PDB file of C-alpha atoms and ligand atoms in Angstrom:
ATOM      1  CA  UNK A   1       0.000   0.000   0.000  1.00  0.00           C
ATOM      2  CA  UNK A   2       1.256   3.544  -0.732  1.00  0.00           C
ATOM      3  CA  UNK A   3       2.345   5.242   2.471  1.00  0.00           C
ATOM      4  CA  UNK A   4       0.002   8.176   1.828  1.00  0.00           C
ATOM      5  CA  UNK A   5      -2.948   5.783   2.070  1.00  0.00           C
ATOM      6  CA  UNK A   6      -1.965   5.217   5.695  1.00  0.00           C
ATOM      7  CA  UNK A   7      -1.899   8.926   6.579  1.00  0.00           C
ATOM      8  CA  UNK A   8      -4.856  11.215   7.347  1.00  0.00           C
ATOM      9  CA  UNK A   9      -4.559  14.944   7.899  1.00  0.00           C
ATOM     10  CA  UNK A  10      -7.008  16.311  10.501  1.00  0.00           C
ATOM     11  CA  UNK A  11      -8.328  19.583   9.088  1.00  0.00           C
ATOM     12  CA  UNK A  12      -9.366  20.955  12.481  1.00  0.00           C
ATOM     13  CA  UNK A  13     -10.390  24.537  11.764  1.00  0.00           C
ATOM     14  CA  UNK A  14     -13.704  26.363  11.299  1.00  0.00           C
ATOM     15  CA  UNK A  15     -12.422  28.118   8.190  1.00  0.00           C
ATOM     16  CA  UNK A  16     -12.809  26.489   4.774  1.00  0.00           C
ATOM     17  CA  UNK A  17     -10.128  28.723   3.263  1.00  0.00           C
ATOM     18  CA  UNK A  18      -7.586  27.488   5.795  1.00  0.00           C
ATOM     19  CA  UNK A  19      -8.767  23.864   5.482  1.00  0.00           C
ATOM     20  CA  UNK A  20      -8.434  23.912   1.699  1.00  0.00           C
ATOM     21  CA  UNK A  21      -5.032  25.604   1.879  1.00  0.00           C
ATOM     22  CA  UNK A  22      -3.793  22.827   4.176  1.00  0.00           C
ATOM     23  CA  UNK A  23      -5.411  20.236   1.917  1.00  0.00           C
ATOM     24  CA  UNK A  24      -3.606  21.605  -1.155  1.00  0.00           C
ATOM     25  CA  UNK A  25      -0.283  22.057   0.637  1.00  0.00           C
ATOM     26  CA  UNK A  26      -0.258  18.564   2.144  1.00  0.00           C
ATOM     27  CA  UNK A  27      -1.833  16.419  -0.556  1.00  0.00           C
ATOM     28  CA  UNK A  28       1.403  14.825  -1.724  1.00  0.00           C
ATOM     29  CA  UNK A  29       1.814  13.269   1.731  1.00  0.00           C
ATOM     30  CA  UNK A  30      -1.731  12.460   2.938  1.00  0.00           C
ATOM     31  CA  UNK A  31      -4.264  10.268   1.150  1.00  0.00           C
ATOM     32  CA  UNK A  32      -7.115  10.922   3.605  1.00  0.00           C
ATOM     33  CA  UNK A  33      -8.599  14.197   4.818  1.00  0.00           C
ATOM     34  CA  UNK A  34     -10.295  14.163   8.189  1.00  0.00           C
ATOM     35  CA  UNK A  35     -13.365  16.388   8.463  1.00  0.00           C
ATOM     36  CA  UNK A  36     -14.305  16.622  12.116  1.00  0.00           C
ATOM     37  CA  UNK A  37     -16.980  18.266  14.191  1.00  0.00           C
ATOM     38  CA  UNK A  38     -15.505  21.755  13.958  1.00  0.00           C
ATOM     39  CA  UNK A  39     -15.097  21.911  10.186  1.00  0.00           C
ATOM     40  CA  UNK A  40     -18.300  20.033   9.380  1.00  0.00           C
ATOM     41  CA  UNK A  41     -20.378  22.188  11.727  1.00  0.00           C
ATOM     42  CA  UNK A  42     -18.915  25.288  10.153  1.00  0.00           C
ATOM     43  CA  UNK A  43     -18.938  24.320   6.478  1.00  0.00           C
ATOM     44  CA  UNK A  44     -21.375  21.447   5.976  1.00  0.00           C
ATOM     45  CA  UNK A  45     -21.078  18.866   3.200  1.00  0.00           C
ATOM     46  CA  UNK A  46     -19.657  21.309   0.628  1.00  0.00           C
ATOM     47  CA  UNK A  47     -16.224  20.891   2.175  1.00  0.00           C
ATOM     48  CA  UNK A  48     -16.393  17.127   1.574  1.00  0.00           C
ATOM     49  CA  UNK A  49     -17.090  17.621  -2.119  1.00  0.00           C
ATOM     50  CA  UNK A  50     -14.202  20.105  -2.377  1.00  0.00           C
ATOM     51  CA  UNK A  51     -11.781  17.699  -0.697  1.00  0.00           C
ATOM     52  CA  UNK A  52     -12.878  14.829  -2.921  1.00  0.00           C
ATOM     53  CA  UNK A  53     -12.172  17.053  -5.942  1.00  0.00           C
ATOM     54  CA  UNK A  54      -8.618  17.419  -4.635  1.00  0.00           C
ATOM     55  CA  UNK A  55      -8.280  13.631  -4.702  1.00  0.00           C
ATOM     56  CA  UNK A  56      -8.668  12.867  -1.009  1.00  0.00           C
ATOM     57  CA  UNK A  57     -10.391   9.905   0.563  1.00  0.00           C
ATOM     58  CA  UNK A  58     -12.719  11.302   3.220  1.00  0.00           C
ATOM     59  CA  UNK A  59     -12.716  10.418   6.899  1.00  0.00           C
ATOM     60  CA  UNK A  60     -15.828  12.030   8.410  1.00  0.00           C
ATOM     61  CA  UNK A  61     -15.195  12.036  12.147  1.00  0.00           C
ATOM     62  CA  UNK A  62     -18.560  12.914  13.668  1.00  0.00           C
ATOM     63  CA  UNK A  63     -18.422  10.274  16.424  1.00  0.00           C
ATOM     64  CA  UNK A  64     -22.155   9.645  16.275  1.00  0.00           C
ATOM     65  CA  UNK A  65     -23.964   8.403  19.377  1.00  0.00           C
ATOM     66  CA  UNK A  66     -27.785   8.469  19.531  1.00  0.00           C
ATOM     67  CA  UNK A  67     -30.730   6.090  19.164  1.00  0.00           C
ATOM     68  CA  UNK A  68     -30.318   3.554  16.328  1.00  0.00           C
ATOM     69  CA  UNK A  69     -32.898   5.149  14.040  1.00  0.00           C
ATOM     70  CA  UNK A  70     -31.309   8.592  14.259  1.00  0.00           C
ATOM     71  CA  UNK A  71     -27.774   7.325  13.747  1.00  0.00           C
ATOM     72  CA  UNK A  72     -28.835   5.055  10.886  1.00  0.00           C
ATOM     73  CA  UNK A  73     -30.542   7.896   9.045  1.00  0.00           C
ATOM     74  CA  UNK A  74     -27.656  10.316   9.612  1.00  0.00           C
ATOM     75  CA  UNK A  75     -25.151   7.689   8.439  1.00  0.00           C
ATOM     76  CA  UNK A  76     -27.204   7.223   5.297  1.00  0.00           C
ATOM     77  CA  UNK A  77     -26.938  10.938   4.550  1.00  0.00           C
ATOM     78  CA  UNK A  78     -23.165  10.777   5.122  1.00  0.00           C
ATOM     79  CA  UNK A  79     -22.910   7.795   2.759  1.00  0.00           C
ATOM     80  CA  UNK A  80     -24.410   9.922   0.010  1.00  0.00           C
ATOM     81  CA  UNK A  81     -21.628  12.507   0.392  1.00  0.00           C
ATOM     82  CA  UNK A  82     -19.015   9.970  -0.656  1.00  0.00           C
ATOM     83  CA  UNK A  83     -17.256   9.503   2.648  1.00  0.00           C
ATOM     84  CA  UNK A  84     -14.913   6.531   2.985  1.00  0.00           C
ATOM     85  CA  UNK A  85     -14.818   6.356   6.787  1.00  0.00           C
ATOM     86  CA  UNK A  86     -17.396   7.449   9.373  1.00  0.00           C
ATOM     87  CA  UNK A  87     -16.955   7.252  13.148  1.00  0.00           C
ATOM     88  CA  UNK A  88     -19.642   6.091  15.568  1.00  0.00           C
ATOM     89  CA  UNK A  89     -19.211   5.528  19.325  1.00  0.00           C
ATOM     90  CA  UNK A  90     -19.121   1.839  20.247  1.00  0.00           C
ATOM     91  CA  UNK A  91     -20.609   2.851  23.626  1.00  0.00           C
ATOM     92  CA  UNK A  92     -23.883   3.298  21.718  1.00  0.00           C
ATOM     93  CA  UNK A  93     -24.248  -0.487  21.507  1.00  0.00           C
ATOM     94  CA  UNK A  94     -24.600  -3.101  18.784  1.00  0.00           C
ATOM     95  CA  UNK A  95     -28.058  -2.116  17.419  1.00  0.00           C
ATOM     96  CA  UNK A  96     -26.931   1.481  16.978  1.00  0.00           C
ATOM     97  CA  UNK A  97     -23.660   0.440  15.330  1.00  0.00           C
ATOM     98  CA  UNK A  98     -25.515  -1.932  13.018  1.00  0.00           C
ATOM     99  CA  UNK A  99     -27.908   0.847  12.009  1.00  0.00           C
ATOM    100  CA  UNK A 100     -24.897   2.990  11.124  1.00  0.00           C
ATOM    101  CA  UNK A 101     -23.316   0.224   9.033  1.00  0.00           C
ATOM    102  CA  UNK A 102     -26.537  -0.344   7.087  1.00  0.00           C
ATOM    103  CA  UNK A 103     -27.283   3.364   6.707  1.00  0.00           C
ATOM    104  CA  UNK A 104     -23.814   4.269   5.449  1.00  0.00           C
ATOM    105  CA  UNK A 105     -23.828   1.497   2.838  1.00  0.00           C
ATOM    106  CA  UNK A 106     -27.342   2.366   1.672  1.00  0.00           C
ATOM    107  CA  UNK A 107     -26.415   6.041   1.347  1.00  0.00           C
ATOM    108  CA  UNK A 108     -23.477   5.257  -0.922  1.00  0.00           C
ATOM    109  CA  UNK A 109     -25.540   2.887  -3.073  1.00  0.00           C
ATOM    110  CA  UNK A 110     -28.453   5.335  -3.377  1.00  0.00           C
ATOM    111  CA  UNK A 111     -26.061   8.055  -4.534  1.00  0.00           C
ATOM    112  CA  UNK A 112     -24.656   5.700  -7.182  1.00  0.00           C
ATOM    113  CA  UNK A 113     -21.180   5.774  -5.647  1.00  0.00           C
ATOM    114  CA  UNK A 114     -18.763   2.931  -6.180  1.00  0.00           C
ATOM    115  CA  UNK A 115     -17.349   3.220  -2.692  1.00  0.00           C
ATOM    116  CA  UNK A 116     -17.405   0.634   0.038  1.00  0.00           C
ATOM    117  CA  UNK A 117     -17.485   2.965   3.025  1.00  0.00           C
ATOM    118  CA  UNK A 118     -16.571   1.725   6.465  1.00  0.00           C
ATOM    119  CA  UNK A 119     -18.067   2.554   9.826  1.00  0.00           C
ATOM    120  CA  UNK A 120     -15.321   2.799  12.422  1.00  0.00           C
ATOM    121  CA  UNK A 121     -16.304   2.177  16.036  1.00  0.00           C
ATOM    122  CA  UNK A 122     -14.634   4.580  18.457  1.00  0.00           C
ATOM    123  CA  UNK A 123     -13.482   2.484  21.409  1.00  0.00           C
ATOM    124  CA  UNK A 124     -11.935   5.008  23.808  1.00  0.00           C
ATOM    125  CA  UNK A 125     -10.721   8.510  23.095  1.00  0.00           C
ATOM    126  CA  UNK A 126      -6.986   9.079  23.012  1.00  0.00           C
ATOM    127  CA  UNK A 127      -7.594  11.924  25.467  1.00  0.00           C
ATOM    128  CA  UNK A 128      -8.772   9.348  28.073  1.00  0.00           C
ATOM    129  CA  UNK A 129      -5.870   8.895  30.475  1.00  0.00           C
ATOM    130  CA  UNK A 130      -6.216   5.130  31.007  1.00  0.00           C
ATOM    131  CA  UNK A 131      -8.137   2.307  29.382  1.00  0.00           C
ATOM    132  CA  UNK A 132      -9.147  -0.992  30.927  1.00  0.00           C
ATOM    133  CA  UNK A 133      -8.217  -3.854  28.593  1.00  0.00           C
ATOM    134  CA  UNK A 134     -11.403  -5.864  29.064  1.00  0.00           C
ATOM    135  CA  UNK A 135     -13.556  -2.775  28.498  1.00  0.00           C
ATOM    136  CA  UNK A 136     -11.601  -2.077  25.307  1.00  0.00           C
ATOM    137  CA  UNK A 137     -12.076  -5.638  24.053  1.00  0.00           C
ATOM    138  CA  UNK A 138     -15.802  -5.547  24.838  1.00  0.00           C
ATOM    139  CA  UNK A 139     -16.191  -2.407  22.729  1.00  0.00           C
ATOM    140  CA  UNK A 140     -14.105  -3.911  19.948  1.00  0.00           C
ATOM    141  CA  UNK A 141     -16.249  -7.047  19.951  1.00  0.00           C
ATOM    142  CA  UNK A 142     -19.374  -4.878  19.721  1.00  0.00           C
ATOM    143  CA  UNK A 143     -17.947  -3.170  16.623  1.00  0.00           C
ATOM    144  CA  UNK A 144     -17.149  -6.541  15.040  1.00  0.00           C
ATOM    145  CA  UNK A 145     -20.540  -8.033  15.905  1.00  0.00           C
ATOM    146  CA  UNK A 146     -22.325  -5.053  14.333  1.00  0.00           C
ATOM    147  CA  UNK A 147     -20.392  -5.416  11.079  1.00  0.00           C
ATOM    148  CA  UNK A 148     -18.228  -2.310  11.449  1.00  0.00           C
ATOM    149  CA  UNK A 149     -15.304  -2.262   9.053  1.00  0.00           C
ATOM    150  CA  UNK A 150     -12.915  -1.041  11.711  1.00  0.00           C
ATOM    151  CA  UNK A 151     -12.289   0.819  14.923  1.00  0.00           C
ATOM    152  CA  UNK A 152     -10.471   3.777  16.436  1.00  0.00           C
ATOM    153  CA  UNK A 153      -8.048   3.256  19.303  1.00  0.00           C
ATOM    154  CA  UNK A 154      -4.824   4.576  20.799  1.00  0.00           C
ATOM    155  CA  UNK A 155      -1.572   2.965  19.701  1.00  0.00           C
ATOM    156  CA  UNK A 156      -1.348   1.326  23.144  1.00  0.00           C
ATOM    157  CA  UNK A 157      -4.382  -0.868  22.351  1.00  0.00           C
ATOM    158  CA  UNK A 158      -3.347  -1.813  18.807  1.00  0.00           C
ATOM    159  CA  UNK A 159      -1.597  -5.059  19.565  1.00  0.00           C
ATOM    160  CA  UNK A 160      -4.461  -6.586  21.525  1.00  0.00           C
ATOM    161  CA  UNK A 161      -6.947  -5.192  19.013  1.00  0.00           C
ATOM    162  CA  UNK A 162      -5.153  -6.734  16.034  1.00  0.00           C
ATOM    163  CA  UNK A 163      -4.787 -10.031  17.849  1.00  0.00           C
ATOM    164  CA  UNK A 164      -8.509 -10.172  18.650  1.00  0.00           C
ATOM    165  CA  UNK A 165      -9.849  -8.909  15.292  1.00  0.00           C
ATOM    166  CA  UNK A 166      -7.131  -8.974  12.628  1.00  0.00           C
ATOM    167  CA  UNK A 167      -9.787  -8.496   9.943  1.00  0.00           C
ATOM    168  CA  UNK A 168     -10.744  -5.009  11.169  1.00  0.00           C
ATOM    169  CA  UNK A 169      -9.222  -1.740   9.958  1.00  0.00           C
ATOM    170  CA  UNK A 170      -7.495   0.124  12.814  1.00  0.00           C
ATOM    171  CA  UNK A 171      -7.301   3.902  12.840  1.00  0.00           C
ATOM    172  CA  UNK A 172      -5.038   5.602  15.381  1.00  0.00           C
ATOM    173  CA  UNK A 173      -5.102   9.279  16.434  1.00  0.00           C
ATOM    174  CA  UNK A 174      -3.018  10.847  19.197  1.00  0.00           C
ATOM    175  CA  UNK A 175       0.126  11.007  17.050  1.00  0.00           C
ATOM    176  CA  UNK A 176       3.030  13.167  18.161  1.00  0.00           C
ATOM    177  CA  UNK A 177       6.638  13.419  17.080  1.00  0.00           C
ATOM    178  CA  UNK A 178       9.194  12.384  19.682  1.00  0.00           C
ATOM    179  CA  UNK A 179       9.573  14.963  22.448  1.00  0.00           C
ATOM    180  CA  UNK A 180       6.594  17.099  21.327  1.00  0.00           C
ATOM    181  CA  UNK A 181       3.814  18.443  23.569  1.00  0.00           C
ATOM    182  CA  UNK A 182       0.841  16.077  23.976  1.00  0.00           C
ATOM    183  CA  UNK A 183      -1.699  18.993  24.158  1.00  0.00           C
ATOM    184  CA  UNK A 184      -5.047  17.510  25.308  1.00  0.00           C
ATOM    185  CA  UNK A 185      -4.089  13.990  24.177  1.00  0.00           C
ATOM    186  CA  UNK A 186      -3.006  11.505  26.834  1.00  0.00           C
ATOM    187  CA  UNK A 187      -2.073   8.257  25.124  1.00  0.00           C
ATOM    188  CA  UNK A 188       0.196   9.407  22.335  1.00  0.00           C
ATOM    189  CA  UNK A 189       2.608   7.588  20.000  1.00  0.00           C
ATOM    190  CA  UNK A 190       4.986   8.595  17.237  1.00  0.00           C
ATOM    191  CA  UNK A 191       4.069   7.834  13.597  1.00  0.00           C
ATOM    192  CA  UNK A 192       6.646   4.995  13.497  1.00  0.00           C
ATOM    193  CA  UNK A 193       5.357   3.441  16.713  1.00  0.00           C
ATOM    194  CA  UNK A 194       1.730   3.444  15.547  1.00  0.00           C
ATOM    195  CA  UNK A 195       2.475   2.199  12.028  1.00  0.00           C
ATOM    196  CA  UNK A 196       4.909  -0.383  13.389  1.00  0.00           C
ATOM    197  CA  UNK A 197       2.260  -1.805  15.707  1.00  0.00           C
ATOM    198  CA  UNK A 198      -0.061  -2.293  12.743  1.00  0.00           C
ATOM    199  CA  UNK A 199      -2.193   0.851  12.426  1.00  0.00           C
ATOM    200  CA  UNK A 200      -3.899   0.829   9.036  1.00  0.00           C
ATOM    201  CA  UNK A 201      -4.321   4.603   9.137  1.00  0.00           C
ATOM    202  CA  UNK A 202      -2.916   7.259  11.480  1.00  0.00           C
ATOM    203  CA  UNK A 203      -4.512  10.676  11.875  1.00  0.00           C
ATOM    204  CA  UNK A 204      -2.315  13.690  12.435  1.00  0.00           C
ATOM    205  CA  UNK A 205      -3.518  17.203  13.115  1.00  0.00           C
ATOM    206  CA  UNK A 206      -1.731  19.841  15.100  1.00  0.00           C
ATOM    207  CA  UNK A 207       1.709  18.215  14.751  1.00  0.00           C
ATOM    208  CA  UNK A 208       1.569  19.342  11.120  1.00  0.00           C
ATOM    209  CA  UNK A 209      -1.114  22.039  10.826  1.00  0.00           C
ATOM    210  CA  UNK A 210       0.085  24.007  13.862  1.00  0.00           C
ATOM    211  CA  UNK A 211       3.782  23.176  13.543  1.00  0.00           C
ATOM    212  CA  UNK A 212       6.212  26.098  13.732  1.00  0.00           C
ATOM    213  CA  UNK A 213       7.789  24.587  10.610  1.00  0.00           C
ATOM    214  CA  UNK A 214       5.207  22.476   8.732  1.00  0.00           C
ATOM    215  CA  UNK A 215       7.693  21.543   5.987  1.00  0.00           C
ATOM    216  CA  UNK A 216      10.060  20.067   8.559  1.00  0.00           C
ATOM    217  CA  UNK A 217       7.158  18.156  10.168  1.00  0.00           C
ATOM    218  CA  UNK A 218       6.104  16.783   6.774  1.00  0.00           C
ATOM    219  CA  UNK A 219       9.655  15.726   5.977  1.00  0.00           C
ATOM    220  CA  UNK A 220       9.915  13.886   9.306  1.00  0.00           C
ATOM    221  CA  UNK A 221       6.574  12.200   8.703  1.00  0.00           C
ATOM    222  CA  UNK A 222       7.521  11.108   5.185  1.00  0.00           C
ATOM    223  CA  UNK A 223      10.695   9.476   6.449  1.00  0.00           C
ATOM    224  CA  UNK A 224       8.842   7.626   9.210  1.00  0.00           C
ATOM    225  CA  UNK A 225       5.983   6.503   6.942  1.00  0.00           C
ATOM    226  CA  UNK A 226       8.280   5.391   4.116  1.00  0.00           C
ATOM    227  CA  UNK A 227       9.708   2.685   6.385  1.00  0.00           C
ATOM    228  CA  UNK A 228       6.372   0.817   6.327  1.00  0.00           C
TER     229      UNK A 228
HETATM  230  O1  C5P B 301      -4.248  17.535  16.584  1.00  0.00           O
HETATM  231  P1  C5P B 301      -4.265  16.057  16.872  1.00  0.00           P
HETATM  232  O2  C5P B 301      -3.239  15.273  16.057  1.00  0.00           O
HETATM  233  O3  C5P B 301      -4.243  15.740  18.345  1.00  0.00           O
HETATM  234  O4  C5P B 301      -5.677  15.613  16.298  1.00  0.00           O
HETATM  235  C1  C5P B 301      -6.175  14.339  16.482  1.00  0.00           C
HETATM  236  C2  C5P B 301      -7.467  14.237  15.754  1.00  0.00           C
HETATM  237  O5  C5P B 301      -7.964  12.937  15.937  1.00  0.00           O
HETATM  238  C3  C5P B 301      -8.530  15.201  16.252  1.00  0.00           C
HETATM  239  O6  C5P B 301      -9.179  15.701  15.098  1.00  0.00           O
HETATM  240  C4  C5P B 301      -9.458  14.372  17.104  1.00  0.00           C
HETATM  241  O7  C5P B 301     -10.799  14.756  16.992  1.00  0.00           O
HETATM  242  C5  C5P B 301      -9.278  12.987  16.477  1.00  0.00           C
HETATM  243  N1  C5P B 301      -9.532  11.850  17.365  1.00  0.00           N
HETATM  244  C6  C5P B 301      -8.890  11.656  18.575  1.00  0.00           C
HETATM  245  N2  C5P B 301      -9.186  10.555  19.360  1.00  0.00           N
HETATM  246  C7  C5P B 301     -10.088   9.654  18.949  1.00  0.00           C
HETATM  247  C8  C5P B 301     -10.729   9.839  17.700  1.00  0.00           C
HETATM  248  C9  C5P B 301     -10.413  10.949  16.931  1.00  0.00           C
HETATM  249  O8  C5P B 301      -8.028  12.452  18.950  1.00  0.00           O
HETATM  250  N3  C5P B 301     -10.322   8.564  19.649  1.00  0.00           N
END
């Protein structure tokens, strides 16, 4: 797999001009663009279409958590936008996750898209200071039982996650270069550590977008990702 298909840039801003500038500047390195709550709330689906035009796969990180009917219908709308990955909280339970899986697939089919989008179950946030292993595995099992294509976890949980469900796609946020500030993240890892432990996709935001020297950050990332 090309290394850029294992790298997502988190476009965490409320300004579409800034988001699209980052997207253009960084598109040689990142294959996925992450649209999160801030950007989606500010700009709506238009930003997804613009990022797709630039050649990005779309990771829509809305971390849905509501009753199954509501999540299923919202996921269906998201499927019609052409998103590749959509996050849903595993804490919402199997029926809710299943509704998301069905809704997302139906949305893509109804829009005539040839995508096979995946619902990713969020296990625990990387800002959570500590995670109990059995609670993590229970959430992972819920994602698998509901037919999710993958899950989101910290690098620390990757090994047990891959051992339990090797068939699932693992996405890892909380990425920091060695020696950098963790900000509000608790369980951080470097790009090499996360990719080396088997992350299928790592998501990187402030380490690049808010870097004092983004070109140096990109160069460091390219070196680390090229090893995998
Ligand atoms: O700036 P930073 O690299 O910390 O950004 C991480 C991104 O990953 C944020 O957009 C955040 O919403 C997202 N994320 C996370 N933890 C999760 C799921 C997503 O930090 N469990």
